[in-house]
Amino acid sequence: MPEKNLDFGKFGARGIKGSDAVARKLDELAGGIATPVTAKRGLMARLHYLTKSGKSRQAAKQAGLTVTDRTLKAWLEGKRRPSKTNLERIDAAYRAVRRQNVARHLLGRLNAGGGTRVEIHPLNQSQVPRPLQRVVEYRTMNVRRWDKIVDSWAAGDHQGLDDAWTTDVLPDLGSQWGQYEYVTNIGFAA
């Protein structure tokens, strides 16, 4: 079991949960539309992506985009503009559907060749008083089992992703693996 830092940052350490850093990197690898949803081009690209087939429409509804077909048609034709709340829903639905669509391909790339090399950059202790600082160093490791991580990421299951990262991957670092529950960055390429 990891150290489960219940009071992280109490003495000034800064960082993010390792599983959140992994999710960010997976989002980056998944790619997608770079133009923001608030711009007309970004909105139209997302709407076309979410409505190009019956399967993508159904996935968008499951992801939280529950508007009538009439409203969707008006948005696509440019007759109406979505509210701020609906723009957020469109963007969230797009990210959820995109994750589902690329998860299988991404999983194949990450598991290929016996796994993917991961760089773990430790938490930032520059604001921690010297006597309270830990010796935590940059680490690299080869992650061979990406299935639970990618499945949780694709489903938007943050707790599942955290559990998969902290109980299936981090113990491979050795006896001090709990020190890497919080990091400044995690990097890998596929």
PDB file of C-alpha atoms in Angstrom:
ATOM      1  CA  MET A   1       0.000   0.000   0.000  1.00  0.00           C
ATOM      2  CA  PRO A   2       1.404   3.435  -0.824  1.00  0.00           C
ATOM      3  CA  GLU A   3       2.131   5.945   1.866  1.00  0.00           C
ATOM      4  CA  LYS A   4      -1.160   7.715   0.990  1.00  0.00           C
ATOM      5  CA  ASN A   5      -0.065  11.232   1.783  1.00  0.00           C
ATOM      6  CA  LEU A   6      -3.128  12.456   3.637  1.00  0.00           C
ATOM      7  CA  ASP A   7      -1.649  15.854   4.410  1.00  0.00           C
ATOM      8  CA  PHE A   8       0.291  16.512   1.199  1.00  0.00           C
ATOM      9  CA  GLY A   9       1.696  20.032   0.995  1.00  0.00           C
ATOM     10  CA  LYS A  10       1.602  20.678   4.740  1.00  0.00           C
ATOM     11  CA  PHE A  11       5.247  21.776   4.778  1.00  0.00           C
ATOM     12  CA  GLY A  12       5.258  23.444   1.357  1.00  0.00           C
ATOM     13  CA  ALA A  13       5.830  20.570  -1.064  1.00  0.00           C
ATOM     14  CA  ARG A  14       4.202  21.068  -4.444  1.00  0.00           C
ATOM     15  CA  GLY A  15       3.078  18.591  -7.053  1.00  0.00           C
ATOM     16  CA  ILE A  16       0.138  16.647  -8.433  1.00  0.00           C
ATOM     17  CA  LYS A  17      -1.010  13.061  -8.027  1.00  0.00           C
ATOM     18  CA  GLY A  18       0.922  10.751 -10.301  1.00  0.00           C
ATOM     19  CA  SER A  19      -2.287   9.352 -11.758  1.00  0.00           C
ATOM     20  CA  ASP A  20      -3.389  12.889 -12.727  1.00  0.00           C
ATOM     21  CA  ALA A  21      -0.058  13.412 -14.493  1.00  0.00           C
ATOM     22  CA  VAL A  22      -0.559  10.112 -16.354  1.00  0.00           C
ATOM     23  CA  ALA A  23      -4.090  11.188 -17.393  1.00  0.00           C
ATOM     24  CA  ARG A  24      -2.714  14.507 -18.705  1.00  0.00           C
ATOM     25  CA  LYS A  25      -0.081  12.701 -20.741  1.00  0.00           C
ATOM     26  CA  LEU A  26      -2.628  10.235 -22.144  1.00  0.00           C
ATOM     27  CA  ASP A  27      -4.850  13.180 -23.132  1.00  0.00           C
ATOM     28  CA  GLU A  28      -1.863  14.734 -24.876  1.00  0.00           C
ATOM     29  CA  LEU A  29      -1.097  11.481 -26.726  1.00  0.00           C
ATOM     30  CA  ALA A  30      -4.750  11.115 -27.736  1.00  0.00           C
ATOM     31  CA  GLY A  31      -4.510  14.439 -29.540  1.00  0.00           C
ATOM     32  CA  GLY A  32      -7.623  16.077 -30.820  1.00  0.00           C
ATOM     33  CA  ILE A  33      -8.945  19.452 -31.792  1.00  0.00           C
ATOM     34  CA  ALA A  34      -6.607  22.238 -30.668  1.00  0.00           C
ATOM     35  CA  THR A  35      -8.934  25.172 -31.341  1.00  0.00           C
ATOM     36  CA  PRO A  36     -10.926  26.064 -28.202  1.00  0.00           C
ATOM     37  CA  VAL A  37     -14.639  25.276 -28.084  1.00  0.00           C
ATOM     38  CA  THR A  38     -15.397  28.989 -27.659  1.00  0.00           C
ATOM     39  CA  ALA A  39     -14.160  29.686 -31.204  1.00  0.00           C
ATOM     40  CA  LYS A  40     -16.582  28.906 -34.037  1.00  0.00           C
ATOM     41  CA  ARG A  41     -14.068  26.616 -35.751  1.00  0.00           C
ATOM     42  CA  GLY A  42     -13.480  24.601 -32.558  1.00  0.00           C
ATOM     43  CA  LEU A  43     -17.195  24.344 -31.838  1.00  0.00           C
ATOM     44  CA  MET A  44     -18.040  23.171 -35.360  1.00  0.00           C
ATOM     45  CA  ALA A  45     -15.201  20.632 -35.372  1.00  0.00           C
ATOM     46  CA  ARG A  46     -16.416  19.154 -32.079  1.00  0.00           C
ATOM     47  CA  LEU A  47     -20.047  19.078 -33.182  1.00  0.00           C
ATOM     48  CA  HIS A  48     -19.139  17.340 -36.455  1.00  0.00           C
ATOM     49  CA  TYR A  49     -17.029  14.806 -34.543  1.00  0.00           C
ATOM     50  CA  LEU A  50     -19.898  14.115 -32.134  1.00  0.00           C
ATOM     51  CA  THR A  51     -22.565  13.812 -34.839  1.00  0.00           C
ATOM     52  CA  LYS A  52     -20.781  12.035 -37.711  1.00  0.00           C
ATOM     53  CA  SER A  53     -22.447   8.688 -36.972  1.00  0.00           C
ATOM     54  CA  GLY A  54     -25.197   7.195 -34.881  1.00  0.00           C
ATOM     55  CA  LYS A  55     -22.599   5.549 -32.647  1.00  0.00           C
ATOM     56  CA  SER A  56     -20.839   8.863 -31.938  1.00  0.00           C
ATOM     57  CA  ARG A  57     -24.203  10.560 -31.264  1.00  0.00           C
ATOM     58  CA  GLN A  58     -25.082   7.858 -28.758  1.00  0.00           C
ATOM     59  CA  ALA A  59     -21.663   8.152 -27.103  1.00  0.00           C
ATOM     60  CA  ALA A  60     -22.113  11.941 -26.889  1.00  0.00           C
ATOM     61  CA  LYS A  61     -25.485  11.482 -25.168  1.00  0.00           C
ATOM     62  CA  GLN A  62     -23.951   9.045 -22.707  1.00  0.00           C
ATOM     63  CA  ALA A  63     -21.183  11.581 -22.067  1.00  0.00           C
ATOM     64  CA  GLY A  64     -23.698  14.256 -21.077  1.00  0.00           C
ATOM     65  CA  LEU A  65     -24.657  16.092 -24.288  1.00  0.00           C
ATOM     66  CA  THR A  66     -28.433  15.744 -24.004  1.00  0.00           C
ATOM     67  CA  VAL A  67     -29.945  18.303 -26.360  1.00  0.00           C
ATOM     68  CA  THR A  68     -32.685  17.791 -28.918  1.00  0.00           C
ATOM     69  CA  ASP A  69     -31.879  17.040 -32.534  1.00  0.00           C
ATOM     70  CA  ARG A  70     -33.496  20.348 -33.458  1.00  0.00           C
ATOM     71  CA  THR A  71     -31.101  22.285 -31.194  1.00  0.00           C
ATOM     72  CA  LEU A  72     -28.133  20.333 -32.501  1.00  0.00           C
ATOM     73  CA  LYS A  73     -29.169  21.093 -36.092  1.00  0.00           C
ATOM     74  CA  ALA A  74     -29.498  24.820 -35.295  1.00  0.00           C
ATOM     75  CA  TRP A  75     -25.987  24.817 -33.802  1.00  0.00           C
ATOM     76  CA  LEU A  76     -24.547  23.022 -36.830  1.00  0.00           C
ATOM     77  CA  GLU A  77     -26.228  25.452 -39.238  1.00  0.00           C
ATOM     78  CA  GLY A  78     -25.014  28.430 -37.203  1.00  0.00           C
ATOM     79  CA  LYS A  79     -28.542  29.706 -36.481  1.00  0.00           C
ATOM     80  CA  ARG A  80     -28.005  29.499 -32.715  1.00  0.00           C
ATOM     81  CA  ARG A  81     -25.013  29.539 -30.418  1.00  0.00           C
ATOM     82  CA  PRO A  82     -24.738  27.194 -27.406  1.00  0.00           C
ATOM     83  CA  SER A  83     -24.791  28.680 -23.914  1.00  0.00           C
ATOM     84  CA  LYS A  84     -21.641  28.639 -21.798  1.00  0.00           C
ATOM     85  CA  THR A  85     -22.927  25.558 -19.955  1.00  0.00           C
ATOM     86  CA  ASN A  86     -23.618  23.746 -23.229  1.00  0.00           C
ATOM     87  CA  LEU A  87     -20.169  24.700 -24.555  1.00  0.00           C
ATOM     88  CA  GLU A  88     -18.662  23.013 -21.502  1.00  0.00           C
ATOM     89  CA  ARG A  89     -20.868  19.954 -22.068  1.00  0.00           C
ATOM     90  CA  ILE A  90     -19.873  19.808 -25.744  1.00  0.00           C
ATOM     91  CA  ASP A  91     -16.189  19.966 -24.837  1.00  0.00           C
ATOM     92  CA  ALA A  92     -16.564  17.351 -22.084  1.00  0.00           C
ATOM     93  CA  ALA A  93     -18.533  15.052 -24.404  1.00  0.00           C
ATOM     94  CA  TYR A  94     -15.918  15.492 -27.122  1.00  0.00           C
ATOM     95  CA  ARG A  95     -13.091  14.565 -24.739  1.00  0.00           C
ATOM     96  CA  ALA A  96     -15.012  11.522 -23.451  1.00  0.00           C
ATOM     97  CA  VAL A  97     -15.863  10.245 -26.938  1.00  0.00           C
ATOM     98  CA  ARG A  98     -12.324  10.934 -28.177  1.00  0.00           C
ATOM     99  CA  ARG A  99     -10.889   8.941 -25.272  1.00  0.00           C
ATOM    100  CA  GLN A 100     -13.156   5.988 -26.049  1.00  0.00           C
ATOM    101  CA  ASN A 101     -12.253   6.105 -29.737  1.00  0.00           C
ATOM    102  CA  VAL A 102      -8.468   6.197 -29.306  1.00  0.00           C
ATOM    103  CA  ALA A 103      -8.101   3.990 -26.218  1.00  0.00           C
ATOM    104  CA  ARG A 104      -7.638   0.702 -28.083  1.00  0.00           C
ATOM    105  CA  HIS A 105      -5.037   2.166 -30.460  1.00  0.00           C
ATOM    106  CA  LEU A 106      -3.207   3.912 -27.620  1.00  0.00           C
ATOM    107  CA  LEU A 107      -3.199   0.736 -25.525  1.00  0.00           C
ATOM    108  CA  GLY A 108      -1.606  -1.173 -28.396  1.00  0.00           C
ATOM    109  CA  ARG A 109       1.114   1.467 -28.759  1.00  0.00           C
ATOM    110  CA  LEU A 110       1.869   1.577 -25.027  1.00  0.00           C
ATOM    111  CA  ASN A 111       2.037  -2.216 -24.621  1.00  0.00           C
ATOM    112  CA  ALA A 112       4.059  -2.777 -27.821  1.00  0.00           C
ATOM    113  CA  GLY A 113       7.599  -4.052 -27.455  1.00  0.00           C
ATOM    114  CA  GLY A 114       7.194  -5.081 -23.826  1.00  0.00           C
ATOM    115  CA  GLY A 115       5.877  -1.779 -22.501  1.00  0.00           C
ATOM    116  CA  THR A 116       6.747   1.906 -22.459  1.00  0.00           C
ATOM    117  CA  ARG A 117       9.546   3.717 -20.666  1.00  0.00           C
ATOM    118  CA  VAL A 118       8.209   6.246 -18.131  1.00  0.00           C
ATOM    119  CA  GLU A 119      10.069   9.171 -16.559  1.00  0.00           C
ATOM    120  CA  ILE A 120       8.922  10.252 -13.103  1.00  0.00           C
ATOM    121  CA  HIS A 121       9.930  13.733 -11.981  1.00  0.00           C
ATOM    122  CA  PRO A 122       9.657  13.999  -8.168  1.00  0.00           C
ATOM    123  CA  LEU A 123       7.640  16.538  -6.244  1.00  0.00           C
ATOM    124  CA  ASN A 124       8.942  20.081  -5.835  1.00  0.00           C
ATOM    125  CA  GLN A 125      10.409  20.599  -2.353  1.00  0.00           C
ATOM    126  CA  SER A 126      11.920  24.046  -2.912  1.00  0.00           C
ATOM    127  CA  GLN A 127       9.520  25.604  -0.366  1.00  0.00           C
ATOM    128  CA  VAL A 128      10.017  22.891   2.273  1.00  0.00           C
ATOM    129  CA  PRO A 129      12.382  23.769   5.151  1.00  0.00           C
ATOM    130  CA  ARG A 130      15.713  21.974   4.737  1.00  0.00           C
ATOM    131  CA  PRO A 131      15.408  19.637   7.776  1.00  0.00           C
ATOM    132  CA  LEU A 132      12.018  18.386   6.550  1.00  0.00           C
ATOM    133  CA  GLN A 133      13.017  17.631   2.946  1.00  0.00           C
ATOM    134  CA  ARG A 134      13.127  14.062   1.706  1.00  0.00           C
ATOM    135  CA  VAL A 135      15.687  12.646  -0.654  1.00  0.00           C
ATOM    136  CA  VAL A 136      13.554  12.013  -3.703  1.00  0.00           C
ATOM    137  CA  GLU A 137      15.136  11.674  -7.112  1.00  0.00           C
ATOM    138  CA  TYR A 138      14.194  11.463 -10.771  1.00  0.00           C
ATOM    139  CA  ARG A 139      13.296   7.881 -11.705  1.00  0.00           C
ATOM    140  CA  THR A 140      12.680   5.906 -14.877  1.00  0.00           C
ATOM    141  CA  MET A 141      10.895   2.626 -15.224  1.00  0.00           C
ATOM    142  CA  ASN A 142       9.332   0.414 -17.874  1.00  0.00           C
ATOM    143  CA  VAL A 143       5.559   0.022 -17.487  1.00  0.00           C
ATOM    144  CA  ARG A 144       4.502  -3.269 -19.070  1.00  0.00           C
ATOM    145  CA  ARG A 145       0.813  -3.407 -18.050  1.00  0.00           C
ATOM    146  CA  TRP A 146      -1.190  -0.453 -19.370  1.00  0.00           C
ATOM    147  CA  ASP A 147      -4.599  -2.168 -19.653  1.00  0.00           C
ATOM    148  CA  LYS A 148      -6.151  -1.017 -16.344  1.00  0.00           C
ATOM    149  CA  ILE A 149      -4.650   2.463 -16.674  1.00  0.00           C
ATOM    150  CA  VAL A 150      -5.939   3.088 -20.200  1.00  0.00           C
ATOM    151  CA  ASP A 151      -9.329   1.487 -19.504  1.00  0.00           C
ATOM    152  CA  SER A 152      -9.855   3.705 -16.444  1.00  0.00           C
ATOM    153  CA  TRP A 153      -8.678   6.785 -18.350  1.00  0.00           C
ATOM    154  CA  ALA A 154     -11.001   6.058 -21.284  1.00  0.00           C
ATOM    155  CA  ALA A 155     -13.955   5.567 -18.931  1.00  0.00           C
ATOM    156  CA  GLY A 156     -13.173   8.769 -17.016  1.00  0.00           C
ATOM    157  CA  ASP A 157     -12.733   6.734 -13.823  1.00  0.00           C
ATOM    158  CA  HIS A 158     -10.270   8.852 -11.796  1.00  0.00           C
ATOM    159  CA  GLN A 159     -10.326   6.550  -8.764  1.00  0.00           C
ATOM    160  CA  GLY A 160      -9.730   3.465 -10.925  1.00  0.00           C
ATOM    161  CA  LEU A 161      -6.820   5.195 -12.658  1.00  0.00           C
ATOM    162  CA  ASP A 162      -5.349   6.219  -9.304  1.00  0.00           C
ATOM    163  CA  ASP A 163      -5.703   2.678  -7.952  1.00  0.00           C
ATOM    164  CA  ALA A 164      -4.127   1.158 -11.079  1.00  0.00           C
ATOM    165  CA  TRP A 165      -1.196   3.597 -10.945  1.00  0.00           C
ATOM    166  CA  THR A 166      -0.504   3.378  -7.200  1.00  0.00           C
ATOM    167  CA  THR A 167      -1.032  -0.354  -6.688  1.00  0.00           C
ATOM    168  CA  ASP A 168      -0.023  -1.905 -10.031  1.00  0.00           C
ATOM    169  CA  VAL A 169       2.761   0.347 -11.336  1.00  0.00           C
ATOM    170  CA  LEU A 170       4.472   2.260  -8.532  1.00  0.00           C
ATOM    171  CA  PRO A 171       5.489  -0.810  -6.461  1.00  0.00           C
ATOM    172  CA  ASP A 172       7.904  -1.661  -9.298  1.00  0.00           C
ATOM    173  CA  LEU A 173      10.026   1.292  -8.096  1.00  0.00           C
ATOM    174  CA  GLY A 174      11.083  -0.615  -4.997  1.00  0.00           C
ATOM    175  CA  SER A 175      10.762   0.028  -1.285  1.00  0.00           C
ATOM    176  CA  GLN A 176      10.336   3.821  -1.551  1.00  0.00           C
ATOM    177  CA  TRP A 177       7.579   3.769  -4.134  1.00  0.00           C
ATOM    178  CA  GLY A 178       5.130   5.636  -1.876  1.00  0.00           C
ATOM    179  CA  GLN A 179       7.304   8.744  -2.234  1.00  0.00           C
ATOM    180  CA  TYR A 180       6.224   9.005  -5.871  1.00  0.00           C
ATOM    181  CA  GLU A 181       2.499   9.259  -5.209  1.00  0.00           C
ATOM    182  CA  TYR A 182       2.840  13.017  -5.883  1.00  0.00           C
ATOM    183  CA  VAL A 183       5.101  14.282  -8.679  1.00  0.00           C
ATOM    184  CA  THR A 184       5.814  17.386 -10.714  1.00  0.00           C
ATOM    185  CA  ASN A 185       5.559  15.518 -14.029  1.00  0.00           C
ATOM    186  CA  ILE A 186       5.396  12.102 -15.632  1.00  0.00           C
ATOM    187  CA  GLY A 187       6.599  11.682 -19.172  1.00  0.00           C
ATOM    188  CA  PHE A 188       6.372   8.890 -21.715  1.00  0.00           C
ATOM    189  CA  ALA A 189       5.948   8.556 -25.456  1.00  0.00           C
ATOM    190  CA  ALA A 190       4.189   5.956 -27.536  1.00  0.00           C
TER     191      ALA A 190
END
